[in-house]
Tab-separated table of C-alpha atoms in Angstrom:
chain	number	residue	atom	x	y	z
A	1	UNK	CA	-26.694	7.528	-12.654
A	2	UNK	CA	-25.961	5.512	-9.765
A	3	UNK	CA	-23.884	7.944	-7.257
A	4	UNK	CA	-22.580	7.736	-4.410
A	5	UNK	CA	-24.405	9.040	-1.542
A	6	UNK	CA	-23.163	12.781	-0.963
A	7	UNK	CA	-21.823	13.832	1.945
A	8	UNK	CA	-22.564	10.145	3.566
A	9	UNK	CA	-20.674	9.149	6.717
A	10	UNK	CA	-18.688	6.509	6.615
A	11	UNK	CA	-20.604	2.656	8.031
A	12	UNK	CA	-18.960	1.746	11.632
A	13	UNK	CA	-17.397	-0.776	10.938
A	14	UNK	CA	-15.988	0.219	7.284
A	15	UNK	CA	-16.804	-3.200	5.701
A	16	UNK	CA	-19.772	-5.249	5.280
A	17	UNK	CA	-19.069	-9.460	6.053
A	18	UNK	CA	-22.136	-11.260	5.195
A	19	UNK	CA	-21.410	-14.595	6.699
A	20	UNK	CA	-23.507	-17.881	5.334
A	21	UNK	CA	-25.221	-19.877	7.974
A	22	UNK	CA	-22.868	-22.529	7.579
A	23	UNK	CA	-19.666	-22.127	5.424
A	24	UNK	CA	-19.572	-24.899	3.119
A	25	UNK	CA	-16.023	-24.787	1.734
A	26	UNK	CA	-12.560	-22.788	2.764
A	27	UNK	CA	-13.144	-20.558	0.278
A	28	UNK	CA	-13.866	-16.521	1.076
A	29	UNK	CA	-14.635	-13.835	-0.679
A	30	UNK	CA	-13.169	-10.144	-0.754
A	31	UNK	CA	-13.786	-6.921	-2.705
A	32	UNK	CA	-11.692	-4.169	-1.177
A	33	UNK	CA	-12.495	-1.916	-3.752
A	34	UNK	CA	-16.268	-1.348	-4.046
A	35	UNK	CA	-16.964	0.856	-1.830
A	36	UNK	CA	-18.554	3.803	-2.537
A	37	UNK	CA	-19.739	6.009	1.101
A	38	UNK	CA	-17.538	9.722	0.614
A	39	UNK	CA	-17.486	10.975	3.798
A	40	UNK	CA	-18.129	14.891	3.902
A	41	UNK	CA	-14.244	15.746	5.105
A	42	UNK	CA	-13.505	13.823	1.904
A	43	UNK	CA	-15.657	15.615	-0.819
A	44	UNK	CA	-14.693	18.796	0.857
A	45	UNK	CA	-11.031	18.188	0.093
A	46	UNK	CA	-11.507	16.906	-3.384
A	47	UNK	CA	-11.521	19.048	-6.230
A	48	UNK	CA	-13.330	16.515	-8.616
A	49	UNK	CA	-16.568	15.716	-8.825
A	50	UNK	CA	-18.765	12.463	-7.991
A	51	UNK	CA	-18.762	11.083	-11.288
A	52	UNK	CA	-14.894	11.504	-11.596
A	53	UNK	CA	-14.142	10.704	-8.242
A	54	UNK	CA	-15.859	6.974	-8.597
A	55	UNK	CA	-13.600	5.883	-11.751
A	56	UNK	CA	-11.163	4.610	-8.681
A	57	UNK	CA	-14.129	2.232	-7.804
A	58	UNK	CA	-14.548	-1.377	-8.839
A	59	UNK	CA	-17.965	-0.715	-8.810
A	60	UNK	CA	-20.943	-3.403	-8.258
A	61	UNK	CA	-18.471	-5.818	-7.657
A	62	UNK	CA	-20.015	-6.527	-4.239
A	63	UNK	CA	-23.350	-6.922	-6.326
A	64	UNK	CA	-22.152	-9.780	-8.742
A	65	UNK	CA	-20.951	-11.569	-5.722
A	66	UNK	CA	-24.122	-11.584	-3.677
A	67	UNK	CA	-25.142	-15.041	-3.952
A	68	UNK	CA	-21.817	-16.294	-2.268
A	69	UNK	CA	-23.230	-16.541	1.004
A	70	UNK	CA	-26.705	-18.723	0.345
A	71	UNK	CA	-24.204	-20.494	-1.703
A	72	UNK	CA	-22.066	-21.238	2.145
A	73	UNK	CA	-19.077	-18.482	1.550
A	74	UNK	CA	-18.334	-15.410	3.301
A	75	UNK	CA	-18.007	-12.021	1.510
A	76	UNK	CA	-16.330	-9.334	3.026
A	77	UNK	CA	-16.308	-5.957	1.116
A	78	UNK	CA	-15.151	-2.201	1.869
A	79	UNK	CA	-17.710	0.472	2.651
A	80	UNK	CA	-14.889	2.677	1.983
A	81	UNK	CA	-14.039	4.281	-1.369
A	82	UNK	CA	-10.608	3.214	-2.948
A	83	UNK	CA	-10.087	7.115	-3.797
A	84	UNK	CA	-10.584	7.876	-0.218
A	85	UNK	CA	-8.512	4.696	1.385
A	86	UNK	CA	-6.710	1.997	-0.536
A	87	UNK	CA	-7.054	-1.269	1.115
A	88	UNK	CA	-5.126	-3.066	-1.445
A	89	UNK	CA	-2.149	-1.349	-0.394
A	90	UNK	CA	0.359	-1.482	2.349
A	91	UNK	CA	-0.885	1.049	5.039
A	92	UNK	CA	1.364	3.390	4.718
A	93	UNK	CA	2.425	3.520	0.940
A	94	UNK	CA	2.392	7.478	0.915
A	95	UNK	CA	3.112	10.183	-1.030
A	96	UNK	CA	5.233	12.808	0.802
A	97	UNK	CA	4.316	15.654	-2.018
A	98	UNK	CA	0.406	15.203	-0.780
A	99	UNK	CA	1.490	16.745	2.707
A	100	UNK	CA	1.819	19.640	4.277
A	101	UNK	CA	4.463	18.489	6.855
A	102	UNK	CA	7.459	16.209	6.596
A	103	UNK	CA	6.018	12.570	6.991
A	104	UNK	CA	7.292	10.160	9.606
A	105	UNK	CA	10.832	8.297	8.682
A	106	UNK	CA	8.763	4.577	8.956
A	107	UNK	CA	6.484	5.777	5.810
A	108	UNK	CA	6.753	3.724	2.599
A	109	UNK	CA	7.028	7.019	0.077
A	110	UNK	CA	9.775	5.421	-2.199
A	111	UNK	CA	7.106	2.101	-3.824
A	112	UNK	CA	6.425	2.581	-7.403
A	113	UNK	CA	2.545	3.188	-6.486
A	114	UNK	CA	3.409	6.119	-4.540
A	115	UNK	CA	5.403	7.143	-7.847
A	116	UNK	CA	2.078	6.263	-9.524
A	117	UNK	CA	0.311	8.333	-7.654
A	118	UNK	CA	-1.960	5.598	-6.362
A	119	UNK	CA	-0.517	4.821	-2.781
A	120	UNK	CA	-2.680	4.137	0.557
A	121	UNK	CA	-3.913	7.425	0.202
A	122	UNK	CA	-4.215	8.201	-3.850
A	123	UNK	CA	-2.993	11.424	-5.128
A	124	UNK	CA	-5.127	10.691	-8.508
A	125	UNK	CA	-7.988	8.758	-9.359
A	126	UNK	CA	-7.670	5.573	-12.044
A	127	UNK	CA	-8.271	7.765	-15.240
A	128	UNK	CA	-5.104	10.438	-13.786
A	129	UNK	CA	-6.727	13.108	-12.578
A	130	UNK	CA	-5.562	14.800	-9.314
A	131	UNK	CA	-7.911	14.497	-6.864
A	132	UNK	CA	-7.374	16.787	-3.979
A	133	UNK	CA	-8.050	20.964	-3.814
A	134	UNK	CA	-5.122	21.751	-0.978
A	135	UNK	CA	-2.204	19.635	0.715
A	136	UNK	CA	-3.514	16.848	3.213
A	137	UNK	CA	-2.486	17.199	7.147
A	138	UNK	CA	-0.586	13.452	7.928
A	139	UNK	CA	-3.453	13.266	10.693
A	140	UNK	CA	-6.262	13.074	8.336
A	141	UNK	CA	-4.273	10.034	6.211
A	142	UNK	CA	-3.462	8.138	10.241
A	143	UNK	CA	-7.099	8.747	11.101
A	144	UNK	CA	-8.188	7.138	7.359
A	145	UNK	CA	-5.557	4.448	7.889
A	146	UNK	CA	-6.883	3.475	11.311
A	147	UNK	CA	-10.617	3.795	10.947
A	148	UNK	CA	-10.700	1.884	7.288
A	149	UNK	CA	-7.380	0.240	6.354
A	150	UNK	CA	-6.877	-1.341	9.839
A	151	UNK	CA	-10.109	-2.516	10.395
A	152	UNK	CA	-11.124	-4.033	7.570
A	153	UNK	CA	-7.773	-5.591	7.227
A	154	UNK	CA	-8.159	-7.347	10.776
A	155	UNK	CA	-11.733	-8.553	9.691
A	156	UNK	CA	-9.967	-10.009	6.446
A	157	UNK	CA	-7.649	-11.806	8.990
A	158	UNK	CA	-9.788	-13.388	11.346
A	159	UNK	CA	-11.998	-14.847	8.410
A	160	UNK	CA	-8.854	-16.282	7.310
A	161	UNK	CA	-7.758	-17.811	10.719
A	162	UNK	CA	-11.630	-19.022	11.223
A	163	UNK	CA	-11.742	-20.359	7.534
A	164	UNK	CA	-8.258	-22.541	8.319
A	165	UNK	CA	-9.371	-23.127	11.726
A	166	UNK	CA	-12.378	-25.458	10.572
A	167	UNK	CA	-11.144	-26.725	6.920
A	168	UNK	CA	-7.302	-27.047	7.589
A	169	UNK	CA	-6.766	-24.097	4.999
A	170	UNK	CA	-8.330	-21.207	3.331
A	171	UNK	CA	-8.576	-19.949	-0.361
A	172	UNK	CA	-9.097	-16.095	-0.999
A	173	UNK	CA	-10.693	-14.859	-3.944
A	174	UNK	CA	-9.848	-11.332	-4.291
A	175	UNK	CA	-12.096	-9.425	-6.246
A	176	UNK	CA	-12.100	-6.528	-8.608
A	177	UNK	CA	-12.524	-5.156	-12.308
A	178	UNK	CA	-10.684	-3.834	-14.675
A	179	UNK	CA	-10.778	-1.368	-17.445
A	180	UNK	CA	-11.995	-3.084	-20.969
A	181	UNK	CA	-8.418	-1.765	-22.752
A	182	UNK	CA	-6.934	-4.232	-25.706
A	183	UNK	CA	-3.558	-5.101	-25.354
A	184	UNK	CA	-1.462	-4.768	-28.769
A	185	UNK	CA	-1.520	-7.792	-30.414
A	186	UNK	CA	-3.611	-9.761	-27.491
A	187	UNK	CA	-7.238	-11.162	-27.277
A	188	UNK	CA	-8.996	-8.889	-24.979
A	189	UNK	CA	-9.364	-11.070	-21.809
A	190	UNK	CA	-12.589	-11.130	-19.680
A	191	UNK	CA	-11.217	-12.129	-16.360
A	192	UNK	CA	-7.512	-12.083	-15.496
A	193	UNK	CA	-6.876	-14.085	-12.408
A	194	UNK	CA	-3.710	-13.268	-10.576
A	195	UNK	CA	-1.288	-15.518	-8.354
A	196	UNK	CA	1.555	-13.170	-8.091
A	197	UNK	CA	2.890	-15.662	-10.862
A	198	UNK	CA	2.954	-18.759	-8.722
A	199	UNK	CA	3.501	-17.948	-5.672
A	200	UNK	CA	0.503	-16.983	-3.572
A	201	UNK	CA	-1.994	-20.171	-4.266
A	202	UNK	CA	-1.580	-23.927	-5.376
A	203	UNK	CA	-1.212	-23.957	-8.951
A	204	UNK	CA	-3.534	-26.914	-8.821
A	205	UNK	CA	-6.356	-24.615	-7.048
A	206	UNK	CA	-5.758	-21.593	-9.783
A	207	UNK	CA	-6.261	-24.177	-12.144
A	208	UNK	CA	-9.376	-25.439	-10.594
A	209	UNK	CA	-10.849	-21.572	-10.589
A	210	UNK	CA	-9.542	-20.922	-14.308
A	211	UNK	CA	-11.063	-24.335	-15.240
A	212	UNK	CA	-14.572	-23.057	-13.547
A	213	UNK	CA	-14.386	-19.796	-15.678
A	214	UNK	CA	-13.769	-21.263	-18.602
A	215	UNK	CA	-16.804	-23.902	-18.638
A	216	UNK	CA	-18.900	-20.575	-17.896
A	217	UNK	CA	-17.609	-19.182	-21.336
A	218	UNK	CA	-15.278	-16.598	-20.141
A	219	UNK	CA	-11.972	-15.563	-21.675
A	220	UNK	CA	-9.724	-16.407	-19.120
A	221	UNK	CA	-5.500	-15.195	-18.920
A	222	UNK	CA	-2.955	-15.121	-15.728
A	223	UNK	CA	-1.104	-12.572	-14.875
A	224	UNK	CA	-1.108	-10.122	-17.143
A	225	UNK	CA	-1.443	-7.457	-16.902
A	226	UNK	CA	-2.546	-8.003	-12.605
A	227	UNK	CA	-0.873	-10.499	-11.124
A	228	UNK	CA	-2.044	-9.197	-7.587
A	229	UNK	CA	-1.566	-6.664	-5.254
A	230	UNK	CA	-1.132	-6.215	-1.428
A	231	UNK	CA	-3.697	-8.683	-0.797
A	232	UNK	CA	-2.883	-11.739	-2.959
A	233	UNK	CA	1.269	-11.196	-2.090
A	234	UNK	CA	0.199	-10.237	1.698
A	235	UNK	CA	-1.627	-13.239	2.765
A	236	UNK	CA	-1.116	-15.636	-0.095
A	237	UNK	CA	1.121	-18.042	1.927
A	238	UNK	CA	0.831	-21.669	0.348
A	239	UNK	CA	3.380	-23.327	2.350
A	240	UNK	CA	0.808	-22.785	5.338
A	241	UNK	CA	-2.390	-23.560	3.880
A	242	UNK	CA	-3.511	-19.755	2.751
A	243	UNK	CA	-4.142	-19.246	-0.986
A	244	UNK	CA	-5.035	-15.959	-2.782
A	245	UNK	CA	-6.263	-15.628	-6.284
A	246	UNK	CA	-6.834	-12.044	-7.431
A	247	UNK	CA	-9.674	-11.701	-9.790
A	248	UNK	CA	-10.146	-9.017	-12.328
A	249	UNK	CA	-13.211	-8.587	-13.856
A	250	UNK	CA	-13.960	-6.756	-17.035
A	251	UNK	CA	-16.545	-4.022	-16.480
A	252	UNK	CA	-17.786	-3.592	-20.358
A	253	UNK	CA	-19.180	-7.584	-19.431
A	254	UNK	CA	-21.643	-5.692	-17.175
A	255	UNK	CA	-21.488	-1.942	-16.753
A	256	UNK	CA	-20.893	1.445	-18.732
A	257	UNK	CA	-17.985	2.228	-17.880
A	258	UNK	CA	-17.754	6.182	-18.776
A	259	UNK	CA	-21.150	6.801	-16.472
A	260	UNK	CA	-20.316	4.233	-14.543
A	261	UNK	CA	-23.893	2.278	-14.521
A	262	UNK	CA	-25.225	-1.225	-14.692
A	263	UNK	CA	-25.673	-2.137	-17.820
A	264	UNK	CA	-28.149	-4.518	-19.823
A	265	UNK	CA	-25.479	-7.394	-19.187
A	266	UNK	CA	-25.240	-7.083	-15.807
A	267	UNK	CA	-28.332	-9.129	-14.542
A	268	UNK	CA	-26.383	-12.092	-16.807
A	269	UNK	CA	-22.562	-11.228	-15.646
A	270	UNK	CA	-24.311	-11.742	-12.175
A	271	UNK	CA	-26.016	-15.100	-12.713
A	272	UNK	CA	-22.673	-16.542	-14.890
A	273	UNK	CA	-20.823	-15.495	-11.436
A	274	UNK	CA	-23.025	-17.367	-9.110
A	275	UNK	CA	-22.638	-20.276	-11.360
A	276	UNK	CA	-19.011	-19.812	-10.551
A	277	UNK	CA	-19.245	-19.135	-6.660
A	278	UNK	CA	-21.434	-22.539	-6.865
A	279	UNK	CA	-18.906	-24.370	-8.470
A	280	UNK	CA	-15.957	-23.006	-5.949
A	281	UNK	CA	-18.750	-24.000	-2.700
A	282	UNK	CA	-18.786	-27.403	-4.021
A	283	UNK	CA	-15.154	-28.356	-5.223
A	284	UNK	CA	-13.173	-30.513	-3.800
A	285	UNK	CA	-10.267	-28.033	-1.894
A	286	UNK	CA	-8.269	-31.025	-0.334
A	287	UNK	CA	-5.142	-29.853	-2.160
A	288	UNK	CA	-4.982	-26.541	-0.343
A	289	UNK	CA	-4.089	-28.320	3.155
């Protein structure tokens, strides 16, 4: 089994951006959800252990996008663990239950994530189980907010302004997985893509990245059931030349999903993905300007 290492500190900075040696289209890459370094304060807090605490992951998502930058895009992913610090979430989407003191007034504890349990700081991992032993001090969720959220959100923002800075616009692809769950009734999709329905990229350029999924053989829907979090509604602003698409990728395509491993289909998952990444470093993004 693959864990995560114990006790690890977290990486100054919080992210890893491999940048290619020349970007080749405005398109970047993001997985804010991958990360798997549980710092010690973290671990001693929790009352679950590794194997539970990684079902918040989107694990190896990083992995199947490593060929983005020989291919000429950037990839930016969290070092972070989503259990420990969401980064697809406002920064202060918090749960005033989780505390041992009355939160600040300016604290977003009333969004239905917080009511999920699942705000900036998550009260329970994806599969519902409470993570934490004892009530949290507010300082330890500032300190997570400013040494992870912050940062990695300001990296995500420069690579924007740099990507529209050269190409007259940027595209986003924002990166995760999802559980491999049948909806009643419904086809089980591979790959959901996600556009906040229509209004955080060029329906042309979702298109264009459905169309490239598609030719690769994969089972493709919008929307449903992600149509994007903080991320794709955050920064997807069409009307000035920044588009997010929110991918979700199903992990039974490459991993097992109860031990949370790689699994025989992942070394294929991977190369069907760089096919894709290919495709999006050589399209024609004129549209997004």
């Amino acid at each position: 089994m693959d864990l995560p290492p114990i006790g690890a500190e977290l990486a100054l900075p919080p992210f890893t951006l491999t940048r290619p040696a020349r970007q080749e289209a405005p398109v970047v890459l993001v997985s804010a959800h991958s990360g798997r370094r549980y710092p010690t304060e973290f671990l001693q807090a929790a009352r679950l252990d590794s194997l539970a605490l990684r079902k918040s992951e989107d694990a190896f998502v990083e992995e199947l996008l490593a060929a983005a930058p020989e291919l000429g895009l950037p990839l930016l992913a969290a070092e972070f663990p989503r259990a420990f610090c969401d980064a697809n979430r406002e920064p202060w989407e918090l749960d005033p239950g989780m505390f041992d003191t009355p939160l600040p007034h300016w604290v977003n504890s009333a969004s239905p994530r917080v009511g999920a349990g699942l705000g900036t700081i998550a009260r329970i991992v994806a599969s519902g189980e409470p993570i934490y032993r004892r009530r949290l001090s507010f300082e330890e969720a500032e300190r997570r907010v400013r040494d992870c959220w912050e940062p990695f959100h300001a990296a995500l923002l420069a690579l924007i302004g740099e990507t529209q800075a050269r190409f007259g616009s940027c595209l986003v692809l924002d990166c995760h997985s999802m559980p491999s769950q049948a909806l009643p009734g419904m086809p089980v999709p591979e790959i959901v893509l996600g556009d906040a329905h229509g209004t955080a990229a060029n329906p042309r350029a979702v298109r264009q990245v459905e169309m490239s999924l598609q030719r690769l053989g994969f089972r493709v829907r919008r929307n449903d059931p992600y149509a994007g979090g903080y991320i794709t509604r955050r920064y997807g602003r069409p009307r000035e030349a920044v588009h997010v698409v929110q991918i979700e990728l199903a992990r039974s395509l490459y991993m097992d999903e109860g031990r949370i491993e790689r699994s025989k289909g992942f070394a294929a998952m991977q190369a069907r993905l760089t096919g894709f990444l290919g495709e999006m470093a050589e399209s024609d993004w004129t549209m997004l300007r």
